[in-house]
CSV table of C-alpha atoms in Angstrom, one decimal:
chain,number,residue,atom,x,y,z
A,1,MET,CA,8.2,-48.1,-5.6
A,2,LYS,CA,5.3,-45.7,-6.5
A,3,GLN,CA,5.6,-42.3,-5.0
A,4,VAL,CA,2.6,-40.7,-3.1
A,5,ASP,CA,1.4,-37.3,-4.4
A,6,PHE,CA,0.6,-35.4,-1.2
A,7,GLU,CA,-0.6,-32.2,-3.0
A,8,ASN,CA,-2.9,-33.4,-5.8
A,9,GLY,CA,-4.2,-36.9,-4.9
A,10,SER,CA,-7.4,-37.7,-3.0
A,11,ILE,CA,-7.0,-37.0,0.7
A,12,VAL,CA,-8.4,-40.4,1.7
A,13,HIS,CA,-6.3,-42.2,-0.9
A,14,ASN,CA,-3.2,-40.4,0.3
A,15,ILE,CA,-3.8,-41.2,3.9
A,16,ALA,CA,-4.5,-44.8,3.0
A,17,GLN,CA,-1.3,-45.0,0.9
A,18,THR,CA,0.8,-43.6,3.6
A,19,ALA,CA,-0.9,-45.0,6.7
A,20,PHE,CA,-1.1,-48.6,5.6
A,21,PRO,CA,2.6,-49.2,5.0
A,22,MET,CA,3.3,-47.3,8.3
A,23,LEU,CA,0.7,-49.5,10.1
A,24,VAL,CA,2.3,-52.7,8.8
A,25,ALA,CA,5.8,-51.3,9.7
A,26,GLN,CA,4.8,-50.2,13.2
A,27,MET,CA,2.9,-53.5,13.9
A,28,LEU,CA,5.9,-55.5,12.8
A,29,SER,CA,8.2,-53.1,14.7
A,30,LEU,CA,6.4,-54.2,17.8
A,31,LEU,CA,7.5,-57.7,17.2
A,32,TYR,CA,11.0,-56.8,18.3
A,33,SER,CA,9.8,-56.5,21.8
A,34,ILE,CA,6.4,-58.2,21.7
A,35,VAL,CA,7.7,-61.5,20.3
A,36,ASP,CA,10.3,-61.4,23.0
A,37,ARG,CA,7.6,-61.2,25.7
A,38,ILE,CA,5.5,-63.9,24.1
A,39,TYR,CA,8.4,-66.4,24.1
A,40,ILE,CA,9.8,-65.3,27.4
A,41,GLY,CA,6.3,-65.7,29.0
A,42,ARG,CA,6.4,-69.4,27.9
A,43,ILE,CA,9.8,-70.3,29.2
A,44,PRO,CA,9.1,-73.5,31.3
A,45,GLY,CA,9.0,-72.9,35.0
A,46,GLU,CA,10.2,-69.2,35.0
A,47,GLY,CA,8.0,-67.5,32.3
A,48,THR,CA,5.9,-65.3,34.6
A,49,SER,CA,8.9,-64.2,36.7
A,50,ALA,CA,11.1,-63.5,33.6
A,51,LEU,CA,8.2,-61.6,32.0
A,52,GLY,CA,7.9,-59.2,35.0
A,53,ALA,CA,11.7,-58.8,35.1
A,54,VAL,CA,11.9,-57.8,31.4
A,55,GLY,CA,9.1,-55.4,32.1
A,56,LEU,CA,11.4,-53.5,34.4
A,57,CYS,CA,13.6,-52.7,31.4
A,58,PHE,CA,10.7,-50.9,29.6
A,59,PRO,CA,11.6,-47.4,31.0
A,60,ILE,CA,15.0,-47.5,29.4
A,61,ILE,CA,13.7,-48.9,26.1
A,62,ILE,CA,11.0,-46.2,26.1
A,63,LEU,CA,13.8,-43.6,26.6
A,64,ILE,CA,15.6,-44.8,23.5
A,65,THR,CA,12.3,-44.4,21.6
A,66,ALA,CA,11.9,-40.9,23.1
A,67,PHE,CA,15.2,-39.6,21.6
A,68,THR,CA,14.4,-41.4,18.3
A,69,ASN,CA,11.1,-39.6,18.1
A,70,MET,CA,12.6,-36.3,19.0
A,71,TYR,CA,14.8,-36.3,15.9
A,72,GLY,CA,12.6,-38.3,13.6
A,73,MET,CA,9.2,-36.8,14.4
A,74,GLY,CA,10.8,-33.4,15.1
A,75,GLY,CA,12.7,-33.2,11.9
A,76,SER,CA,10.2,-34.8,9.4
A,77,PRO,CA,7.4,-32.2,9.7
A,78,LEU,CA,9.9,-29.4,9.0
A,79,PHE,CA,11.3,-31.5,6.2
A,80,SER,CA,7.8,-32.0,4.7
A,81,MET,CA,7.1,-28.2,4.9
A,82,GLU,CA,10.2,-27.4,3.0
A,83,LEU,CA,9.4,-29.9,0.3
A,84,GLY,CA,5.9,-28.3,0.1
A,85,ARG,CA,7.6,-24.9,-0.4
A,86,GLY,CA,9.9,-26.4,-3.0
A,87,ASP,CA,13.2,-25.9,-1.0
A,88,LYS,CA,14.8,-29.3,-1.4
A,89,LYS,CA,18.2,-28.1,-0.4
A,90,LYS,CA,17.0,-27.0,3.1
A,91,ALA,CA,14.9,-30.2,3.4
A,92,GLU,CA,18.0,-32.3,2.8
A,93,ILE,CA,20.0,-30.3,5.4
A,94,LEU,CA,17.2,-31.0,7.9
A,95,MET,CA,17.3,-34.7,7.1
A,96,ASN,CA,21.1,-34.8,7.5
A,97,THR,CA,21.0,-33.0,10.8
A,98,SER,CA,18.5,-35.4,12.2
A,99,PHE,CA,20.6,-38.3,11.1
A,100,ARG,CA,23.7,-37.0,12.8
A,101,LEU,CA,21.7,-36.3,16.0
A,102,LEU,CA,20.5,-39.9,16.0
A,103,CYS,CA,24.0,-41.3,15.6
A,104,VAL,CA,25.5,-39.2,18.4
A,105,THR,CA,22.7,-39.8,20.8
A,106,GLY,CA,22.6,-43.5,20.0
A,107,VAL,CA,26.2,-43.9,21.0
A,108,ALA,CA,25.8,-41.9,24.1
A,109,ILE,CA,22.8,-43.9,25.3
A,110,LEU,CA,24.7,-47.2,24.6
A,111,VAL,CA,27.7,-46.2,26.7
A,112,ALA,CA,25.6,-44.7,29.6
A,113,GLY,CA,23.2,-47.6,29.6
A,114,GLU,CA,26.0,-50.2,29.8
A,115,VAL,CA,27.7,-48.3,32.7
A,116,PHE,CA,24.5,-47.6,34.7
A,117,ALA,CA,22.3,-50.6,33.9
A,118,ARG,CA,22.4,-52.2,37.3
A,119,PRO,CA,21.7,-49.0,39.4
A,120,LEU,CA,18.9,-48.0,37.0
A,121,LEU,CA,17.2,-51.4,37.4
A,122,GLN,CA,17.5,-51.1,41.2
A,123,LEU,CA,16.0,-47.7,41.0
A,124,PHE,CA,13.1,-49.2,39.0
A,125,GLY,CA,12.4,-51.7,41.8
A,126,ALA,CA,14.2,-54.8,40.5
A,127,SER,CA,14.6,-57.4,43.3
A,128,GLN,CA,17.7,-59.7,43.3
A,129,GLY,CA,15.7,-62.5,41.6
A,130,ALA,CA,14.4,-60.1,38.9
A,131,MET,CA,17.9,-58.7,38.4
A,132,ALA,CA,19.1,-62.1,37.2
A,133,TYR,CA,16.8,-61.8,34.2
A,134,ALA,CA,16.6,-58.1,33.6
A,135,LEU,CA,20.3,-57.1,33.7
A,136,PRO,CA,21.6,-59.5,31.0
A,137,TYR,CA,18.6,-58.7,28.8
A,138,LEU,CA,19.1,-55.0,29.0
A,139,ARG,CA,22.8,-55.0,28.5
A,140,ILE,CA,22.5,-57.1,25.3
A,141,TYR,CA,19.5,-55.1,24.1
A,142,LEU,CA,21.4,-51.8,24.4
A,143,ALA,CA,24.0,-53.1,21.8
A,144,GLY,CA,21.3,-52.6,19.2
A,145,THR,CA,20.5,-49.0,20.2
A,146,LEU,CA,22.1,-47.3,17.1
A,147,PHE,CA,20.5,-49.9,14.8
A,148,SER,CA,17.0,-49.2,16.1
A,149,MET,CA,17.4,-45.5,16.3
A,150,ILE,CA,18.6,-45.1,12.7
A,151,THR,CA,15.8,-47.3,11.3
A,152,THR,CA,13.0,-45.8,13.3
A,153,GLY,CA,14.3,-42.2,13.2
A,154,MET,CA,15.0,-42.0,9.4
A,155,ASN,CA,11.9,-43.8,8.2
A,156,PRO,CA,9.7,-40.7,8.6
A,157,PHE,CA,12.0,-38.9,6.1
A,158,ILE,CA,11.6,-41.7,3.6
A,159,ASN,CA,7.8,-41.6,4.2
A,160,ALA,CA,7.7,-37.8,3.8
A,161,GLN,CA,9.2,-38.2,0.3
A,162,GLY,CA,6.3,-40.4,-0.7
A,163,PHE,CA,7.9,-43.9,-0.2
A,164,PRO,CA,6.2,-45.5,2.8
A,165,GLY,CA,6.7,-48.9,1.3
A,166,ILE,CA,10.5,-48.7,1.8
A,167,GLY,CA,10.1,-48.0,5.5
A,168,MET,CA,7.7,-50.9,5.8
A,169,MET,CA,10.1,-53.3,4.1
A,170,SER,CA,12.9,-52.3,6.4
A,171,VAL,CA,10.8,-53.2,9.4
A,172,VAL,CA,9.4,-56.4,7.8
A,173,ILE,CA,13.0,-57.8,7.4
A,174,GLY,CA,13.8,-57.2,11.0
A,175,ALA,CA,10.5,-58.4,12.4
A,176,VAL,CA,10.5,-61.7,10.4
A,177,SER,CA,14.2,-62.2,11.4
A,178,ASN,CA,13.3,-61.7,15.0
A,179,LEU,CA,10.3,-64.1,14.7
A,180,ILE,CA,12.6,-66.8,13.4
A,181,LEU,CA,15.6,-66.2,15.6
A,182,ASP,CA,13.8,-65.8,18.9
A,183,PRO,CA,12.8,-69.5,19.4
A,184,ILE,CA,16.2,-70.6,18.2
A,185,PHE,CA,18.2,-68.5,20.7
A,186,ILE,CA,15.7,-68.8,23.6
A,187,PHE,CA,14.8,-72.5,23.4
A,188,THR,CA,17.0,-74.4,21.0
A,189,LEU,CA,20.2,-72.9,22.3
A,190,GLY,CA,18.8,-72.6,25.8
A,191,LEU,CA,19.8,-69.0,26.3
A,192,GLY,CA,16.5,-67.8,27.8
A,193,VAL,CA,16.1,-64.0,28.1
A,194,LYS,CA,19.7,-63.5,26.8
A,195,GLY,CA,18.7,-65.3,23.6
A,196,ALA,CA,15.7,-63.0,23.2
A,197,ALA,CA,17.9,-59.9,23.4
A,198,ILE,CA,20.5,-61.4,21.0
A,199,ALA,CA,17.8,-62.2,18.4
A,200,THR,CA,16.4,-58.7,18.7
A,201,VAL,CA,19.8,-57.0,18.2
A,202,ILE,CA,20.6,-59.1,15.1
A,203,SER,CA,17.2,-58.3,13.6
A,204,GLN,CA,17.6,-54.6,14.3
A,205,GLY,CA,20.9,-54.8,12.4
A,206,PHE,CA,19.1,-56.2,9.3
A,207,SER,CA,16.5,-53.4,9.4
A,208,MET,CA,19.2,-50.7,9.7
A,209,ALA,CA,21.1,-52.2,6.7
A,210,LEU,CA,18.1,-51.7,4.4
A,211,THR,CA,17.2,-48.3,5.8
A,212,GLY,CA,20.9,-47.2,5.4
A,213,TYR,CA,21.0,-48.4,1.8
A,214,TYR,CA,18.0,-46.2,0.8
A,215,ILE,CA,18.9,-43.0,2.8
A,216,LEU,CA,22.4,-43.1,1.2
A,217,SER,CA,21.0,-44.0,-2.3
A,218,PRO,CA,20.4,-41.4,-5.1
A,219,ARG,CA,17.0,-43.1,-5.6
A,220,LEU,CA,15.7,-40.5,-3.0
A,221,ALA,CA,15.5,-36.8,-4.0
A,222,CYS,CA,16.8,-36.0,-0.5
A,223,ARG,CA,19.3,-38.3,1.1
A,224,VAL,CA,22.0,-38.6,3.8
A,225,ARG,CA,25.4,-37.3,2.8
A,226,MET,CA,28.8,-37.6,4.5
A,227,PRO,CA,29.8,-34.4,6.4
A,228,GLY,CA,32.2,-32.1,4.7
A,229,LYS,CA,34.5,-29.5,6.1
A,230,GLU,CA,32.4,-27.3,8.5
A,231,ASN,CA,35.0,-24.7,9.5
A,232,GLY,CA,36.2,-27.0,12.3
A,233,LYS,CA,33.2,-26.0,14.5
A,234,ILE,CA,31.2,-28.9,15.9
A,235,TRP,CA,27.9,-27.1,15.9
A,236,LYS,CA,28.2,-26.4,12.2
A,237,TYR,CA,27.5,-30.1,11.7
A,238,PHE,CA,24.1,-29.7,13.2
A,239,PRO,CA,22.2,-26.8,11.5
A,240,PHE,CA,18.6,-26.4,12.5
A,241,ALA,CA,19.2,-28.8,15.4
A,242,LYS,CA,17.4,-26.3,17.7
A,243,ASP,CA,14.3,-26.3,15.4
A,244,ILE,CA,14.3,-30.1,15.2
A,245,MET,CA,14.7,-30.6,18.9
A,246,GLY,CA,12.1,-27.8,19.6
A,247,LEU,CA,9.4,-29.5,17.6
A,248,GLY,CA,10.6,-32.9,18.7
A,249,THR,CA,10.2,-32.0,22.3
A,250,ALA,CA,6.5,-33.0,22.2
A,251,PRO,CA,7.0,-36.7,21.1
A,252,PHE,CA,10.1,-36.8,23.3
A,253,ILE,CA,8.2,-35.8,26.3
A,254,MET,CA,5.4,-38.2,25.4
A,255,GLN,CA,7.8,-41.1,25.5
A,256,CYS,CA,9.7,-39.9,28.5
A,257,THR,CA,6.5,-39.5,30.5
A,258,ASN,CA,5.6,-43.0,29.3
A,259,SER,CA,8.8,-44.2,30.9
A,260,LEU,CA,8.0,-42.3,34.2
A,261,VAL,CA,4.5,-43.7,34.2
A,262,GLN,CA,5.9,-47.2,33.8
A,263,ILE,CA,8.3,-46.6,36.7
A,264,ALA,CA,5.5,-45.2,38.9
A,265,CYS,CA,3.1,-48.1,38.0
A,266,ASN,CA,5.7,-50.8,38.7
A,267,SER,CA,6.6,-49.1,42.0
A,268,VAL,CA,3.1,-48.8,43.3
A,269,LEU,CA,2.0,-52.2,42.1
A,270,MET,CA,5.0,-53.8,43.7
A,271,ARG,CA,3.8,-52.2,47.0
A,272,PHE,CA,0.1,-53.0,46.7
A,273,GLY,CA,0.1,-56.3,44.8
A,274,GLY,CA,3.6,-57.7,44.6
A,275,GLU,CA,5.6,-59.1,41.6
A,276,ILE,CA,2.5,-60.8,40.1
A,277,TYR,CA,1.0,-57.3,39.4
A,278,VAL,CA,4.2,-56.1,37.8
A,279,SER,CA,3.7,-59.0,35.4
A,280,VAL,CA,0.0,-58.0,34.9
A,281,MET,CA,1.1,-54.4,34.0
A,282,THR,CA,3.7,-55.8,31.6
A,283,ILE,CA,0.9,-57.6,29.8
A,284,VAL,CA,-1.5,-54.7,29.9
A,285,SER,CA,1.2,-52.4,28.6
A,286,SER,CA,2.0,-54.8,25.8
A,287,VAL,CA,-1.6,-55.1,24.8
A,288,ARG,CA,-1.8,-51.3,24.8
A,289,GLN,CA,1.2,-51.1,22.5
A,290,ILE,CA,-0.5,-53.4,20.0
A,291,LEU,CA,-3.8,-51.7,20.1
A,292,ASP,CA,-2.3,-48.2,20.0
A,293,THR,CA,-0.3,-48.9,16.9
A,294,PRO,CA,-3.1,-48.6,14.3
A,295,VAL,CA,-4.4,-45.3,15.6
A,296,GLY,CA,-0.8,-44.1,15.8
A,297,ALA,CA,-0.2,-45.2,12.2
A,298,ILE,CA,-3.4,-43.3,11.1
A,299,ALA,CA,-2.1,-40.2,12.8
A,300,GLU,CA,1.4,-40.5,11.5
A,301,GLY,CA,0.1,-41.3,8.0
A,302,ALA,CA,-1.8,-38.1,8.0
A,303,SER,CA,1.1,-36.0,9.4
A,304,PRO,CA,3.2,-35.5,6.3
A,305,ILE,CA,0.1,-34.7,4.3
A,306,ILE,CA,-0.9,-32.0,6.8
A,307,SER,CA,2.7,-30.6,6.9
A,308,TYR,CA,3.2,-30.7,3.1
A,309,ASN,CA,-0.1,-29.0,2.3
A,310,TYR,CA,0.4,-26.4,5.1
A,311,GLY,CA,3.8,-25.5,3.5
A,312,ALA,CA,2.2,-25.4,0.1
A,313,LYS,CA,-0.6,-23.1,1.4
A,314,LYS,CA,-3.4,-25.6,0.7
A,315,ALA,CA,-5.4,-24.9,3.8
A,316,GLY,CA,-8.5,-26.8,2.6
A,317,ASN,CA,-6.5,-30.0,2.2
A,318,VAL,CA,-5.1,-29.6,5.7
A,319,ARG,CA,-8.6,-29.2,7.2
A,320,LYS,CA,-9.9,-32.2,5.3
A,321,THR,CA,-7.0,-34.4,6.4
A,322,ILE,CA,-7.6,-33.5,10.0
A,323,GLN,CA,-11.3,-34.4,9.7
A,324,ILE,CA,-10.7,-37.7,7.9
A,325,MET,CA,-7.9,-38.7,10.4
A,326,THR,CA,-10.2,-38.0,13.4
A,327,ALA,CA,-13.1,-40.0,11.8
A,328,ILE,CA,-11.0,-43.1,11.0
A,329,ALA,CA,-9.2,-43.0,14.4
A,330,GLY,CA,-12.6,-42.7,16.2
A,331,ALA,CA,-14.1,-45.7,14.4
A,332,TYR,CA,-11.0,-47.8,15.2
A,333,THR,CA,-10.8,-46.9,18.9
A,334,LEU,CA,-14.6,-47.6,19.4
A,335,ILE,CA,-14.4,-51.1,17.8
A,336,THR,CA,-11.2,-51.9,19.7
A,337,TRP,CA,-12.8,-50.9,23.0
A,338,LEU,CA,-15.8,-53.2,22.3
A,339,PHE,CA,-13.4,-56.2,21.6
A,340,VAL,CA,-11.5,-55.6,24.8
A,341,ARG,CA,-14.8,-55.6,26.7
A,342,TRP,CA,-16.0,-58.7,25.0
A,343,ARG,CA,-12.9,-61.0,24.9
A,344,PRO,CA,-10.1,-59.6,27.0
A,345,GLU,CA,-8.6,-63.1,27.6
A,346,LEU,CA,-7.8,-63.3,23.8
A,347,PHE,CA,-5.3,-60.4,24.2
A,348,ILE,CA,-3.9,-61.6,27.6
A,349,SER,CA,-3.3,-65.1,26.4
A,350,ILE,CA,-0.9,-63.9,23.7
A,351,PHE,CA,1.6,-63.4,26.4
A,352,ASN,CA,0.8,-65.8,29.2
A,353,THR,CA,-1.8,-68.5,29.9
A,354,ASP,CA,-1.3,-68.8,33.6
A,355,GLU,CA,-4.9,-69.0,35.2
A,356,ALA,CA,-3.9,-67.1,38.3
A,357,LEU,CA,-2.4,-64.3,36.1
A,358,LEU,CA,-5.5,-64.3,33.9
A,359,THR,CA,-7.8,-63.7,36.9
A,360,ASP,CA,-6.0,-60.5,37.8
A,361,ALA,CA,-5.3,-59.3,34.3
A,362,VAL,CA,-8.9,-59.3,33.0
A,363,PRO,CA,-10.3,-56.7,35.3
A,364,ALA,CA,-7.0,-54.7,35.0
A,365,LEU,CA,-7.4,-54.6,31.2
A,366,HIS,CA,-11.0,-53.6,31.4
A,367,LEU,CA,-10.2,-50.7,33.7
A,368,TYR,CA,-7.2,-49.6,31.7
A,369,PHE,CA,-9.1,-49.4,28.4
A,370,TYR,CA,-12.3,-47.9,29.7
A,371,ALA,CA,-11.9,-44.6,28.0
A,372,PHE,CA,-9.8,-45.8,25.0
A,373,ILE,CA,-11.9,-43.9,22.5
A,374,PHE,CA,-10.7,-40.6,23.9
A,375,GLN,CA,-7.2,-41.5,22.5
A,376,THR,CA,-8.6,-40.4,19.2
A,377,PHE,CA,-8.8,-36.8,20.4
A,378,GLN,CA,-5.4,-36.9,22.0
A,379,TYR,CA,-3.8,-38.3,18.8
A,380,SER,CA,-5.7,-36.0,16.4
A,381,GLY,CA,-4.9,-32.9,18.5
A,382,GLN,CA,-1.2,-33.8,19.1
A,383,THR,CA,-0.6,-34.8,15.5
A,384,THR,CA,-2.1,-31.6,14.2
A,385,PHE,CA,-0.1,-29.4,16.5
A,386,LYS,CA,3.1,-31.3,15.7
A,387,ALA,CA,2.5,-31.3,11.9
A,388,LEU,CA,1.9,-27.5,11.9
A,389,ASN,CA,5.0,-26.8,13.9
A,390,LYS,CA,2.9,-25.6,16.9
A,391,LYS,CA,5.4,-26.9,19.4
A,392,ASN,CA,4.2,-25.1,22.5
A,393,GLN,CA,0.7,-26.7,22.3
A,394,ALA,CA,2.2,-30.1,21.5
A,395,VAL,CA,4.6,-30.0,24.4
A,396,PHE,CA,1.9,-28.7,26.8
A,397,PHE,CA,-0.6,-31.4,26.2
A,398,SER,CA,2.1,-34.1,26.3
A,399,VAL,CA,3.1,-32.9,29.8
A,400,PHE,CA,-0.5,-32.3,30.9
A,401,ARG,CA,-1.9,-35.8,30.3
A,402,LYS,CA,1.0,-37.8,31.6
A,403,VAL,CA,2.9,-35.7,34.2
A,404,VAL,CA,0.1,-33.6,35.5
A,405,MET,CA,-2.5,-36.3,35.5
A,406,VAL,CA,-1.4,-40.0,35.2
A,407,ILE,CA,1.6,-40.0,37.5
A,408,PRO,CA,-0.1,-38.2,40.4
A,409,LEU,CA,-3.2,-40.3,40.0
A,410,THR,CA,-1.1,-43.5,40.0
A,411,TYR,CA,0.2,-42.6,43.4
A,412,LEU,CA,-3.1,-41.1,44.7
A,413,LEU,CA,-5.9,-43.4,43.6
A,414,PRO,CA,-4.7,-46.7,45.2
A,415,HIS,CA,-5.1,-45.0,48.6
A,416,LEU,CA,-8.7,-43.8,48.0
A,417,TRP,CA,-11.8,-45.9,48.7
A,418,GLY,CA,-9.7,-49.0,49.1
A,419,LEU,CA,-9.0,-49.2,45.4
A,420,GLY,CA,-5.5,-50.6,45.8
A,421,THR,CA,-4.1,-52.0,42.5
A,422,ASP,CA,-7.3,-51.0,40.7
A,423,GLY,CA,-6.4,-47.4,41.3
A,424,VAL,CA,-3.2,-47.8,39.2
A,425,PHE,CA,-5.1,-49.0,36.2
A,426,MET,CA,-7.8,-46.4,36.6
A,427,ALA,CA,-5.3,-43.5,36.2
A,428,GLU,CA,-5.1,-44.1,32.4
A,429,PRO,CA,-8.8,-43.8,31.5
A,430,VAL,CA,-9.2,-40.7,33.7
A,431,SER,CA,-6.3,-39.0,31.9
A,432,ASN,CA,-7.6,-40.1,28.5
A,433,PHE,CA,-10.9,-38.5,29.1
A,434,VAL,CA,-9.7,-35.2,30.5
A,435,GLY,CA,-6.4,-34.8,28.6
A,436,GLY,CA,-7.8,-36.0,25.2
A,437,THR,CA,-10.8,-33.8,25.3
A,438,ALA,CA,-8.8,-30.7,26.4
A,439,CYS,CA,-6.2,-31.3,23.6
A,440,PHE,CA,-8.8,-31.7,20.9
A,441,ILE,CA,-11.0,-28.7,21.9
A,442,THR,CA,-7.9,-26.5,22.0
A,443,MET,CA,-6.9,-27.7,18.5
A,444,LEU,CA,-10.4,-26.9,17.2
A,445,LEU,CA,-10.3,-23.4,18.8
A,446,THR,CA,-6.9,-22.5,17.6
A,447,VAL,CA,-6.1,-24.3,14.3
A,448,VAL,CA,-9.5,-24.3,12.5
A,449,PRO,CA,-10.0,-20.5,12.5
A,450,GLU,CA,-6.5,-20.1,11.2
A,451,LEU,CA,-7.2,-22.6,8.3
A,452,ARG,CA,-10.5,-20.9,7.5
A,453,SER,CA,-8.7,-17.5,7.2
A,454,PHE,CA,-6.2,-19.1,4.8
A,455,GLU,CA,-9.0,-20.6,2.7
A,456,LYS,CA,-10.5,-17.1,2.3
A,457,ILE,CA,-7.2,-15.8,1.0
A,458,GLU,CA,-7.0,-18.8,-1.4
C-alpha cells in the first residue's frame, strides 16, 4: 500500500489520505456493537427489553476502549514525534511498550470482568429481568477483549507509519464478518443476545489476525518484536510506559468519564422514566457513536500529521493542519445537526421501530444534539493538546467537560423546573457549549503563540 508523506505532501491531501481510511475503519468498527444492537432490537417479542439490557453493558465496554486508547493514543503521538526526529529505534521501543501494555491489561480486564460481571451489572441498575440478557452477553463479549484491544490499540502505530489502509482493512474484515455472522447466530441458531456476542468475538479475532500479521511483519519500518532478556526485571519490559500512560491519560479519562456518564444517565432515567427510557438512551448513545465517528476520524487523521511535523520542527505545517482540521470538522457537525433536526426518526429507526419508543426518542435526540457543532472545538482542542504532548491541558479538559459538568448536571437538571427525563438529555449540549468553547480558546491562547515563535525561528 502507498505510504503517506507527512512532511512534504499537501496538508489537505495528507489529512484526506489519513482520515478517510480511518473514517472507514472507525465506522466499520462501530458495526461490532451497532449491528448487535440493530439485530437485538428486532428480536421478536423481546427486542426493546433486550436492547435496554445490553445498554447496561456499555460502561464496561467503554472501559475496555479507555485502556485501549490510553496505550494506543498515548503511545502513537510520541511514536510519530520520534519518527519526525529520525529516531526509529526509540519509535520502535515505544510501539513495543504499548503492545505489551495492551496485552497485559487485556488479560487483566478479561479475568476481572468474568469474576465481577454480575455485581457490576447490579451496580449499574440491572433488574432481574435485564440480568437474563445482560449477563450472558457481557461474559461472552469479554472473551474477545484481547482481540479488540490489540486491533484498535496497534492501528494508530500502523497509521503513523503512513499506512492507514492496513488499519482500515483489519476493521473491514471484522465488520463484514460480524454483519454476516450476527443474523446466523441470533436468528438462525436461535441464540438471541448470546449469539450477538459470539459473532462479535469471532469477528474481532479475524481483525486481530490481520493486524497481528502486519505489526510482526518486516513490511513495516517499526514493528513488534518478541521480548528478549531484560535483566530479569519486569519493568525493563515496559520502557517509556510512564510517558505513554501520561499522555494517554487524556483519552483514557475521556472514555472512563463516558462510562460514568452512561451509569449516571441509566440510573437517573430508570428513576424518572423507567426501563423504556434506558432503551431510549441506548438508542441516543448509539446514534451519537455513529455521528461522532467522522469528526473523530478527521481529528485522528490530523493527529499524526501534527505530531510528525512538530517533531520535525515544521511549525507552519502544524498550524495549517489545526486550521484545516477545525474547518472540516465544523462543516461536518453543522450539517449533521441539521439532519438530526430535520429527520430524527431516520436515525432512531435504525435500532428500533416501536412507535411508543419513537415518541420518546425523537425529543430526546433533539435535546441531546442541540449543541453538537461545539464538538468541533472540543475535538480540535483535545487533539492538538494530545498530538503536541501537552498532557496536562488534555487531561484537564477531559475531566472538565464530563466529570465537572455532565455528571453533576445529569443528577441536577431533572429536579429543576420539572424537566424530569429531559434534564438528562440536556446535560450533554450544555457541556458541549461550555467545555468545547473553553478547550478551544485555551488551545488558541497557548499553542498558536508557541507555533508563531517557532515559525520566526524557521
